[in-house]
GROMACS .gro file of C-alpha atoms in nm:
model
  439
    1MET     CA    1   2.080   0.495  -6.299
    2LEU     CA    2   1.842   0.312  -6.533
    3GLN     CA    3   1.480   0.271  -6.431
    4ARG     CA    4   1.516  -0.107  -6.420
    5GLU     CA    5   1.818  -0.081  -6.191
    6LEU     CA    6   1.629   0.163  -5.969
    7LEU     CA    7   1.336  -0.079  -5.941
    8GLU     CA    8   1.572  -0.365  -5.859
    9LEU     CA    9   1.732  -0.150  -5.588
   10GLN     CA   10   1.392  -0.066  -5.440
   11TYR     CA   11   1.294  -0.432  -5.448
   12GLU     CA   12   1.614  -0.547  -5.276
   13LEU     CA   13   1.578  -0.287  -5.002
   14ALA     CA   14   1.206  -0.350  -4.958
   15MET     CA   15   1.267  -0.723  -4.911
   16ALA     CA   16   1.508  -0.648  -4.625
   17ILE     CA   17   1.251  -0.446  -4.430
   18GLY     CA   18   1.010  -0.610  -4.185
   19THR     CA   19   1.174  -0.953  -4.188
   20SER     CA   20   1.131  -0.986  -3.810
   21LEU     CA   21   0.906  -0.851  -3.534
   22ASP     CA   22   1.207  -0.815  -3.308
   23MET     CA   23   1.307  -0.449  -3.335
   24GLU     CA   24   1.685  -0.492  -3.306
   25ARG     CA   25   1.700  -0.788  -3.545
   26MET     CA   26   1.475  -0.618  -3.801
   27LEU     CA   27   1.670  -0.290  -3.797
   28LYS     CA   28   2.005  -0.467  -3.814
   29HIS     CA   29   1.900  -0.663  -4.121
   30ALA     CA   30   1.748  -0.359  -4.292
   31LEU     CA   31   2.041  -0.127  -4.215
   32SER     CA   32   2.293  -0.385  -4.336
   33ARG     CA   33   2.109  -0.410  -4.669
   34PHE     CA   34   2.089  -0.030  -4.703
   35LEU     CA   35   2.463   0.006  -4.643
   36ARG     CA   36   2.551  -0.267  -4.891
   37LYS     CA   37   2.316  -0.168  -5.172
   38LEU     CA   38   2.382   0.206  -5.139
   39ASN     CA   39   2.761   0.165  -5.094
   40CYS     CA   40   2.756   0.345  -4.759
   41SER     CA   41   3.032   0.302  -4.501
   42SER     CA   42   2.831   0.361  -4.183
   43GLY     CA   43   2.477   0.410  -4.066
   44CYS     CA   44   2.252   0.422  -3.761
   45VAL     CA   45   1.884   0.434  -3.674
   46TYR     CA   46   1.751   0.652  -3.393
   47LEU     CA   47   1.406   0.592  -3.242
   48TRP     CA   48   1.197   0.838  -3.044
   49SER     CA   49   1.123   0.762  -2.680
   50GLN     CA   50   0.765   0.692  -2.571
   51ASP     CA   51   0.701   1.055  -2.485
   52GLY     CA   52   0.840   1.151  -2.827
   53ASP     CA   53   1.091   1.418  -2.723
   54VAL     CA   54   1.416   1.218  -2.698
   55ALA     CA   55   1.580   1.010  -2.973
   56GLN     CA   56   1.795   0.713  -2.872
   57PRO     CA   57   2.020   0.501  -3.099
   58ALA     CA   58   1.855   0.165  -3.172
   59ILE     CA   59   2.117   0.014  -3.406
   60ALA     CA   60   2.452   0.130  -3.545
   61ILE     CA   61   2.687  -0.024  -3.804
   62PRO     CA   62   2.981  -0.034  -3.738
   63ARG     CA   63   2.906  -0.094  -3.371
   64ARG     CA   64   3.214   0.089  -3.243
   65ILE     CA   65   3.099   0.447  -3.228
   66GLN     CA   66   3.451   0.587  -3.272
   67HIS     CA   67   3.452   0.425  -3.619
   68ASN     CA   68   3.097   0.533  -3.703
   69PRO     CA   69   3.061   0.893  -3.830
   70ALA     CA   70   2.688   0.831  -3.886
   71TYR     CA   71   2.650   0.777  -3.512
   72GLN     CA   72   2.820   1.110  -3.439
   73ILE     CA   73   2.587   1.289  -3.683
   74GLY     CA   74   2.287   1.112  -3.529
   75ASN     CA   75   2.388   1.225  -3.182
   76ARG     CA   76   2.413   1.587  -3.292
   77MET     CA   77   2.077   1.561  -3.468
   78ALA     CA   78   1.912   1.409  -3.160
   79ALA     CA   79   2.046   1.689  -2.940
   80GLU     CA   80   1.928   1.957  -3.184
   81ARG     CA   81   1.581   1.803  -3.214
   82ALA     CA   82   1.549   1.771  -2.834
   83GLU     CA   83   1.582   2.150  -2.810
   84SER     CA   84   1.341   2.211  -3.098
   85SER     CA   85   0.969   2.269  -3.052
   86GLN     CA   86   0.912   2.030  -3.346
   87ALA     CA   87   1.133   1.738  -3.249
   88LYS     CA   88   1.020   1.472  -3.495
   89LEU     CA   89   1.140   1.472  -3.856
   90PRO     CA   90   0.908   1.448  -4.157
   91ASN     CA   91   0.929   1.130  -4.362
   92GLY     CA   92   1.191   1.131  -4.642
   93ILE     CA   93   1.522   1.309  -4.697
   94TYR     CA   94   1.565   1.572  -4.428
   95ASP     CA   95   1.928   1.680  -4.443
   96GLN     CA   96   2.240   1.605  -4.643
   97GLY     CA   97   2.595   1.739  -4.641
   98GLY     CA   98   2.961   1.650  -4.626
   99ASP     CA   99   3.222   1.623  -4.899
  100GLU     CA  100   3.439   1.371  -5.082
  101ARG     CA  101   3.711   1.376  -4.814
  102ASP     CA  102   3.492   1.325  -4.504
  103GLY     CA  103   3.207   1.146  -4.678
  104TYR     CA  104   2.856   1.251  -4.772
  105SER     CA  105   2.594   1.231  -4.495
  106TYR     CA  106   2.219   1.181  -4.534
  107VAL     CA  107   1.949   1.210  -4.267
  108PHE     CA  108   1.613   1.049  -4.353
  109GLY     CA  109   1.308   1.107  -4.137
  110LEU     CA  110   1.100   0.807  -4.031
  111GLY     CA  111   0.798   1.012  -3.925
  112ASP     CA  112   0.684   0.950  -3.570
  113GLU     CA  113   0.928   0.661  -3.521
  114GLY     CA  114   1.272   0.820  -3.558
  115PHE     CA  115   1.532   0.885  -3.826
  116LEU     CA  116   1.799   0.707  -4.033
  117VAL     CA  117   2.154   0.840  -4.087
  118LEU     CA  118   2.380   0.713  -4.369
  119VAL     CA  119   2.738   0.815  -4.456
  120ARG     CA  120   2.882   0.734  -4.802
  121HIS     CA  121   3.239   0.787  -4.922
  122GLY     CA  122   3.327   0.848  -5.279
  123ASN     CA  123   3.045   0.986  -5.491
  124PRO     CA  124   2.723   1.126  -5.340
  125LEU     CA  125   2.391   0.943  -5.388
  126GLU     CA  126   2.204   1.032  -5.704
  127GLN     CA  127   1.898   1.247  -5.648
  128GLN     CA  128   1.669   0.989  -5.807
  129ILE     CA  129   1.790   0.733  -5.551
  130THR     CA  130   1.724   0.959  -5.253
  131LEU     CA  131   1.376   1.029  -5.390
  132ALA     CA  132   1.315   0.659  -5.455
  133LEU     CA  133   1.390   0.584  -5.091
  134GLY     CA  134   1.073   0.769  -4.980
  135PRO     CA  135   0.834   0.468  -4.998
  136LEU     CA  136   1.101   0.245  -4.842
  137LEU     CA  137   1.135   0.482  -4.549
  138LEU     CA  138   0.758   0.467  -4.500
  139LYS     CA  139   0.780   0.088  -4.497
  140LEU     CA  140   1.069   0.100  -4.249
  141ALA     CA  141   0.870   0.331  -4.022
  142GLY     CA  142   0.572   0.092  -4.046
  143ALA     CA  143   0.798  -0.203  -3.960
  144CYS     CA  144   0.919  -0.012  -3.652
  145VAL     CA  145   0.556   0.041  -3.549
  146ALA     CA  146   0.486  -0.332  -3.591
  147CYS     CA  147   0.793  -0.425  -3.385
  148ARG     CA  148   0.704  -0.179  -3.111
  149GLN     CA  149   0.345  -0.302  -3.097
  150ASN     CA  150   0.469  -0.660  -3.089
  151ALA     CA  151   0.698  -0.577  -2.796
  152GLU     CA  152   0.410  -0.408  -2.613
  153LEU     CA  153   0.184  -0.705  -2.685
  154ALA     CA  154   0.452  -0.948  -2.567
  155ALA     CA  155   0.498  -0.747  -2.246
  156ARG     CA  156   0.122  -0.739  -2.195
  157ASN     CA  157   0.095  -1.113  -2.254
  158GLU     CA  158   0.381  -1.175  -2.013
  159ARG     CA  159   0.203  -0.963  -1.754
  160ILE     CA  160  -0.120  -1.153  -1.812
  161ARG     CA  161   0.065  -1.484  -1.785
  162PHE     CA  162   0.229  -1.368  -1.462
  163GLU     CA  163  -0.099  -1.252  -1.313
  164ARG     CA  164  -0.272  -1.572  -1.424
  165ASN     CA  165  -0.003  -1.780  -1.253
  166MET     CA  166  -0.032  -1.569  -0.939
  167LEU     CA  167  -0.410  -1.611  -0.943
  168ARG     CA  168  -0.381  -1.986  -0.998
  169THR     CA  169  -0.131  -2.014  -0.712
  170MET     CA  170  -0.366  -1.821  -0.487
  171LEU     CA  171  -0.669  -2.028  -0.588
  172ASP     CA  172  -0.483  -2.355  -0.535
  173ASN     CA  173  -0.323  -2.269  -0.203
  174MET     CA  174  -0.550  -2.025  -0.020
  175PRO     CA  175  -0.892  -2.089   0.135
  176VAL     CA  176  -1.063  -1.864  -0.119
  177VAL     CA  177  -1.344  -1.896  -0.373
  178LEU     CA  178  -1.371  -1.671  -0.680
  179PHE     CA  179  -1.700  -1.659  -0.866
  180VAL     CA  180  -1.881  -1.465  -1.140
  181LEU     CA  181  -2.252  -1.387  -1.161
  182ASP     CA  182  -2.441  -1.268  -1.469
  183ARG     CA  183  -2.711  -0.999  -1.468
  184GLN     CA  184  -2.973  -1.244  -1.342
  185GLY     CA  185  -2.754  -1.372  -1.059
  186ILE     CA  186  -2.669  -1.699  -1.236
  187ILE     CA  187  -2.329  -1.839  -1.135
  188THR     CA  188  -2.120  -1.853  -1.453
  189ALA     CA  189  -1.782  -1.941  -1.298
  190SER     CA  190  -1.659  -2.076  -0.966
  191GLU     CA  191  -1.296  -2.156  -0.873
  192GLY     CA  192  -1.077  -2.199  -0.568
  193ARG     CA  193  -0.952  -2.434  -0.300
  194GLY     CA  194  -1.222  -2.304  -0.067
  195LEU     CA  195  -1.480  -2.501  -0.266
  196GLY     CA  196  -1.349  -2.817  -0.101
  197GLN     CA  197  -1.467  -2.691   0.239
  198LEU     CA  198  -1.814  -2.653   0.089
  199ASN     CA  199  -1.803  -3.011  -0.043
  200THR     CA  200  -1.850  -2.891  -0.400
  201THR     CA  201  -1.651  -2.875  -0.727
  202PRO     CA  202  -1.591  -2.580  -0.963
  203THR     CA  203  -1.862  -2.698  -1.203
  204GLU     CA  204  -2.137  -2.796  -0.959
  205ALA     CA  205  -2.256  -2.445  -0.881
  206VAL     CA  206  -2.222  -2.314  -1.238
  207GLY     CA  207  -2.559  -2.256  -1.404
  208HIS     CA  208  -2.751  -2.221  -1.076
  209SER     CA  209  -2.906  -1.902  -0.944
  210VAL     CA  210  -2.734  -1.757  -0.639
  211PHE     CA  211  -3.079  -1.659  -0.514
  212GLU     CA  212  -3.178  -2.026  -0.506
  213VAL     CA  213  -2.851  -2.172  -0.379
  214TYR     CA  214  -2.837  -1.926  -0.085
  215ARG     CA  215  -3.205  -1.848  -0.034
  216SER     CA  216  -3.164  -1.926   0.338
  217LYS     CA  217  -2.890  -1.661   0.373
  218PRO     CA  218  -3.061  -1.318   0.364
  219GLU     CA  219  -2.728  -1.136   0.404
  220ILE     CA  220  -2.603  -1.294   0.080
  221ILE     CA  221  -2.929  -1.220  -0.104
  222ASP     CA  222  -2.918  -0.853   0.003
  223ALA     CA  223  -2.550  -0.817  -0.093
  224VAL     CA  224  -2.601  -0.973  -0.438
  225THR     CA  225  -2.910  -0.760  -0.502
  226ASN     CA  226  -2.719  -0.441  -0.423
  227ALA     CA  227  -2.416  -0.551  -0.630
  228LEU     CA  228  -2.640  -0.623  -0.932
  229ALA     CA  229  -2.774  -0.270  -0.885
  230GLY     CA  230  -2.418  -0.135  -0.912
  231THR     CA  231  -2.309  -0.103  -0.548
  232PRO     CA  232  -1.996  -0.289  -0.430
  233MET     CA  233  -2.074  -0.492  -0.119
  234SER     CA  234  -1.892  -0.680   0.155
  235VAL     CA  235  -2.052  -0.923   0.396
  236THR     CA  236  -1.943  -1.176   0.658
  237VAL     CA  237  -2.142  -1.499   0.647
  238ASN     CA  238  -2.126  -1.847   0.799
  239ILE     CA  239  -2.180  -2.132   0.551
  240MET     CA  240  -2.174  -2.491   0.671
  241GLY     CA  241  -1.986  -2.391   0.988
  242THR     CA  242  -1.720  -2.189   0.803
  243ASP     CA  243  -1.694  -1.810   0.831
  244TYR     CA  244  -1.637  -1.622   0.502
  245GLN     CA  245  -1.562  -1.260   0.423
  246VAL     CA  246  -1.729  -1.208   0.083
  247ARG     CA  247  -1.673  -0.915  -0.153
  248TYR     CA  248  -1.910  -0.846  -0.446
  249GLU     CA  249  -1.775  -0.611  -0.717
  250PRO     CA  250  -2.007  -0.506  -1.005
  251ILE     CA  251  -1.855  -0.493  -1.356
  252LEU     CA  252  -1.998  -0.210  -1.570
  253ASP     CA  253  -2.014  -0.162  -1.946
  254ASP     CA  254  -1.941   0.166  -2.125
  255GLU     CA  255  -2.293   0.285  -2.054
  256GLY     CA  256  -2.265   0.221  -1.681
  257SER     CA  257  -2.490  -0.087  -1.675
  258VAL     CA  258  -2.395  -0.393  -1.471
  259VAL     CA  259  -2.295  -0.685  -1.694
  260ASN     CA  260  -2.144  -0.912  -1.428
  261VAL     CA  261  -2.065  -0.932  -1.061
  262VAL     CA  262  -1.724  -1.071  -0.966
  263GLY     CA  263  -1.697  -1.206  -0.614
  264ALA     CA  264  -1.431  -1.336  -0.377
  265ALA     CA  265  -1.503  -1.535  -0.061
  266LEU     CA  266  -1.218  -1.577   0.187
  267ASP     CA  267  -1.229  -1.829   0.472
  268ILE     CA  268  -1.173  -1.624   0.788
  269SER     CA  269  -1.261  -1.895   1.040
  270GLU     CA  270  -0.919  -1.883   1.206
  271GLN     CA  271  -0.933  -1.505   1.236
  272MET     CA  272  -1.285  -1.522   1.378
  273GLN     CA  273  -1.178  -1.783   1.634
  274ALA     CA  274  -0.876  -1.575   1.731
  275ARG     CA  275  -1.099  -1.268   1.763
  276GLN     CA  276  -1.347  -1.460   1.980
  277LEU     CA  277  -1.063  -1.586   2.201
  278LEU     CA  278  -0.927  -1.233   2.237
  279ASP     CA  279  -1.275  -1.107   2.322
  280LEU     CA  280  -1.320  -1.378   2.588
  281VAL     CA  281  -0.985  -1.285   2.745
  282LEU     CA  282  -1.064  -0.914   2.739
  283GLN     CA  283  -1.407  -0.960   2.891
  284SER     CA  284  -1.268  -1.180   3.170
  285VAL     CA  285  -1.005  -0.925   3.276
  286GLY     CA  286  -1.099  -0.747   3.598
  287GLU     CA  287  -0.970  -0.411   3.473
  288GLY     CA  288  -1.085  -0.179   3.199
  289VAL     CA  289  -0.878  -0.219   2.881
  290VAL     CA  290  -0.856   0.028   2.593
  291ALA     CA  291  -0.637   0.030   2.279
  292ILE     CA  292  -0.573   0.353   2.089
  293ASN     CA  293  -0.372   0.448   1.779
  294GLN     CA  294  -0.118   0.730   1.741
  295GLU     CA  295  -0.401   0.976   1.678
  296GLY     CA  296  -0.552   0.889   2.013
  297ARG     CA  297  -0.857   0.716   1.859
  298VAL     CA  298  -1.013   0.421   2.041
  299LEU     CA  299  -0.974   0.092   1.853
  300LEU     CA  300  -1.079  -0.162   2.115
  301THR     CA  301  -1.234  -0.177   2.463
  302ASN     CA  302  -1.373  -0.438   2.699
  303ALA     CA  303  -1.688  -0.466   2.910
  304LYS     CA  304  -1.508  -0.363   3.230
  305LEU     CA  305  -1.409  -0.030   3.075
  306SER     CA  306  -1.775   0.031   2.989
  307GLU     CA  307  -1.863  -0.042   3.350
  308VAL     CA  308  -1.598   0.200   3.476
  309PHE     CA  309  -1.696   0.491   3.250
  310GLY     CA  310  -2.064   0.421   3.182
  311TYR     CA  311  -2.036   0.408   2.801
  312GLU     CA  312  -2.137   0.122   2.570
  313GLN     CA  313  -1.838  -0.030   2.390
  314ASP     CA  314  -1.967   0.073   2.045
  315ASP     CA  315  -2.003   0.432   2.166
  316LEU     CA  316  -1.629   0.454   2.229
  317LEU     CA  317  -1.491   0.296   1.910
  318GLY     CA  318  -1.335   0.557   1.681
  319GLU     CA  319  -1.373   0.834   1.938
  320SER     CA  320  -1.092   1.031   2.099
  321LEU     CA  321  -0.964   0.904   2.431
  322THR     CA  322  -1.004   1.257   2.568
  323MET     CA  323  -1.376   1.193   2.618
  324LEU     CA  324  -1.274   0.973   2.916
  325MET     CA  325  -1.063   1.240   3.090
  326PRO     CA  326  -1.147   1.569   3.265
  327GLU     CA  327  -1.074   1.892   3.083
  328LYS     CA  328  -0.760   1.965   3.289
  329TYR     CA  329  -0.579   1.660   3.142
  330ARG     CA  330  -0.668   1.702   2.775
  331ALA     CA  331  -0.409   1.958   2.669
  332GLN     CA  332  -0.134   1.758   2.842
  333HIS     CA  333  -0.253   1.439   2.669
  334ALA     CA  334  -0.256   1.609   2.325
  335ALA     CA  335   0.095   1.745   2.382
  336GLY     CA  336   0.222   1.401   2.483
  337MET     CA  337   0.075   1.234   2.174
  338GLU     CA  338   0.225   1.504   1.950
  339ARG     CA  339   0.566   1.465   2.114
  340TYR     CA  340   0.552   1.090   2.057
  341ARG     CA  341   0.462   1.129   1.689
  342ARG     CA  342   0.748   1.376   1.647
  343THR     CA  343   1.023   1.213   1.856
  344GLY     CA  344   0.903   0.862   1.941
  345ARG     CA  345   0.956   0.943   2.312
  346ALA     CA  346   0.684   0.875   2.570
  347VAL     CA  347   0.707   1.002   2.929
  348VAL     CA  348   0.430   0.803   3.101
  349MET     CA  349   0.495   0.462   2.940
  350ASN     CA  350   0.512   0.153   3.165
  351GLN     CA  351   0.430   0.346   3.484
  352LEU     CA  352   0.143   0.306   3.730
  353LEU     CA  353  -0.031   0.643   3.742
  354GLU     CA  354  -0.306   0.784   3.961
  355LEU     CA  355  -0.522   1.033   3.772
  356GLU     CA  356  -0.888   1.116   3.736
  357GLY     CA  357  -1.137   0.973   3.490
  358LEU     CA  358  -1.454   1.132   3.355
  359HIS     CA  359  -1.772   0.926   3.381
  360LYS     CA  360  -2.046   0.955   3.118
  361SER     CA  361  -2.253   1.129   3.384
  362GLY     CA  362  -1.996   1.410   3.394
  363GLU     CA  363  -1.858   1.319   3.737
  364SER     CA  364  -1.485   1.277   3.794
  365PHE     CA  365  -1.346   0.983   3.990
  366PRO     CA  366  -0.998   0.865   4.097
  367LEU     CA  367  -0.841   0.632   3.843
  368GLU     CA  368  -0.539   0.403   3.835
  369LEU     CA  369  -0.383   0.378   3.487
  370TYR     CA  370  -0.103   0.171   3.330
  371ILE     CA  371   0.003   0.238   2.968
  372SER     CA  372   0.210   0.006   2.746
  373GLU     CA  373   0.309   0.016   2.382
  374THR     CA  374   0.284  -0.247   2.109
  375THR     CA  375   0.315  -0.276   1.731
  376LEU     CA  376   0.051  -0.422   1.500
  377GLY     CA  377   0.181  -0.447   1.144
  378ASN     CA  378   0.336  -0.105   1.075
  379GLU     CA  379   0.119   0.079   1.327
  380GLN     CA  380   0.212   0.172   1.683
  381LEU     CA  381  -0.067   0.113   1.936
  382PHE     CA  382  -0.105   0.202   2.303
  383ILE     CA  383  -0.277  -0.029   2.550
  384GLY     CA  384  -0.418   0.118   2.868
  385THR     CA  385  -0.550  -0.073   3.169
  386MET     CA  386  -0.769   0.125   3.411
  387ARG     CA  387  -0.953   0.072   3.735
  388ASN     CA  388  -1.178   0.292   3.944
  389ILE     CA  389  -1.001   0.335   4.280
  390ALA     CA  390  -1.269   0.551   4.445
  391HIS     CA  391  -1.350   0.277   4.701
  392ARG     CA  392  -0.983   0.226   4.778
  393LYS     CA  393  -0.932   0.600   4.820
  394GLU     CA  394  -1.230   0.612   5.057
  395LEU     CA  395  -1.084   0.331   5.269
  396GLU     CA  396  -0.747   0.505   5.273
  397HIS     CA  397  -0.918   0.824   5.391
  398LEU     CA  398  -1.100   0.640   5.670
  399ARG     CA  399  -0.777   0.467   5.775
  400ASN     CA  400  -0.591   0.798   5.793
  401GLU     CA  401  -0.869   0.956   5.999
  402PHE     CA  402  -0.870   0.661   6.238
  403ILE     CA  403  -0.494   0.674   6.282
  404ALA     CA  404  -0.506   1.049   6.346
  405THR     CA  405  -0.786   1.011   6.602
  406VAL     CA  406  -0.623   0.725   6.791
  407SER     CA  407  -0.291   0.906   6.792
  408HIS     CA  408  -0.452   1.217   6.941
  409GLU     CA  409  -0.646   1.027   7.206
  410LEU     CA  410  -0.340   0.834   7.316
  411ARG     CA  411  -0.114   1.135   7.312
  412THR     CA  412  -0.328   1.347   7.557
  413PRO     CA  413  -0.329   1.117   7.874
  414LEU     CA  414   0.031   1.020   7.815
  415ALA     CA  415   0.135   1.385   7.819
  416SER     CA  416  -0.042   1.441   8.155
  417THR     CA  417   0.114   1.131   8.306
  418MET     CA  418   0.462   1.233   8.193
  419GLY     CA  419   0.409   1.578   8.346
  420TRP     CA  420   0.320   1.438   8.687
  421ILE     CA  421   0.615   1.197   8.677
  422GLU     CA  422   0.856   1.482   8.607
  423THR     CA  423   0.702   1.683   8.898
  424VAL     CA  424   0.735   1.396   9.142
  425LEU     CA  425   1.093   1.318   9.032
  426GLY     CA  426   1.177   1.683   9.087
  427GLU     CA  427   1.070   1.631   9.454
  428THR     CA  428   0.852   1.939   9.442
  429PRO     CA  429   0.595   1.786   9.681
  430GLY     CA  430   0.875   1.666   9.909
  431PRO     CA  431   1.166   1.423   9.931
  432LEU     CA  432   1.118   1.070   9.794
  433THR     CA  433   1.208   0.754   9.975
  434ASP     CA  434   1.438   0.495   9.809
  435ALA     CA  435   1.138   0.269   9.742
  436GLN     CA  436   0.937   0.560   9.586
  437ARG     CA  437   1.231   0.653   9.364
  438ARG     CA  438   1.280   0.293   9.243
  439PHE     CA  439   0.909   0.267   9.160
   0.00000   0.00000   0.00000
């Protein structure tokens, strides 16, 4: 082949490479041009997977694999390379073979991207052509990189767009405020439907110092100060009659210095009201109430329970329920909780039990207990209601003693009377008259 013809061939092939950033479209156009200009009957391009150890076909011409010997060769090559310690092929001509009857095959490495397989019938490719393809293969590999990066960028942009839409939906429909503070505590951004409850707009607070805007809220000042020092903070605060749960998250640069603080304030007024209502109900109940999880840890109590056992409510939260029972019940309780976790079967559920409780002072006392089960989210909880029945037990004891005493006192004179009646009726003292017998 003349030099001019070789240059024209290189130019024609080069112009077909990189015409699109869509991988399939780009490879289809390039492979079609390669087959036509090099008089090849079939071809395929294999690309390495992300981990680089498996090659998958990206494009094949003809598409029907039973009519594509290049595809069959590519499959064998992919299997061989998967078992090799050096899977990827170097750039340029890697392997060639075949004959005039079955066609001449050529495998060209595309570096870290994959490889190209061509099959030509008739005469084999001239050596100068296979050598001239080297720069074109580099360009094809570069075009594959560009397409892959474009696909990754498109996926990343789609993810960003999705997350942005989710964030916008949340900001527009939830009682939340998102805000950003700079290193000096200046508000640089403020968004969210929750701003309406504060009678402000997204731009009103921007440019003002959080230390000035909320100088009357020491809990906010302390939380912002700690967040600007690099410590994430959460605080519950009431602003203009609305309760907010606020999270402050410091954003650090590569050197670990705080560059911004991102915050989210969620209106929890309804939850707080529900919690207050629940607390009022619990405190008004005339029995001790305790809620525990499947590990037997106390999650909630009321004032009556504190009165029964002598502990402050905060002293019980997070502790094991066994601290409220004498030693003789603890092993049985642990076995019951373990059986429930394993089988879901509870023996003492929904029954009124009489046991003993352990007061903070160390004294045991009679206790009436009722246990029920409920579900909160995905967690099983147990609710126990308890009352000290020591006074009732004392009254029962007194009643039993009284009944026993009265029964004894009544039984003694009645026995004597019955004995004399039997003696008289037996006429031991003498015969009875008709009137005496009727009496």
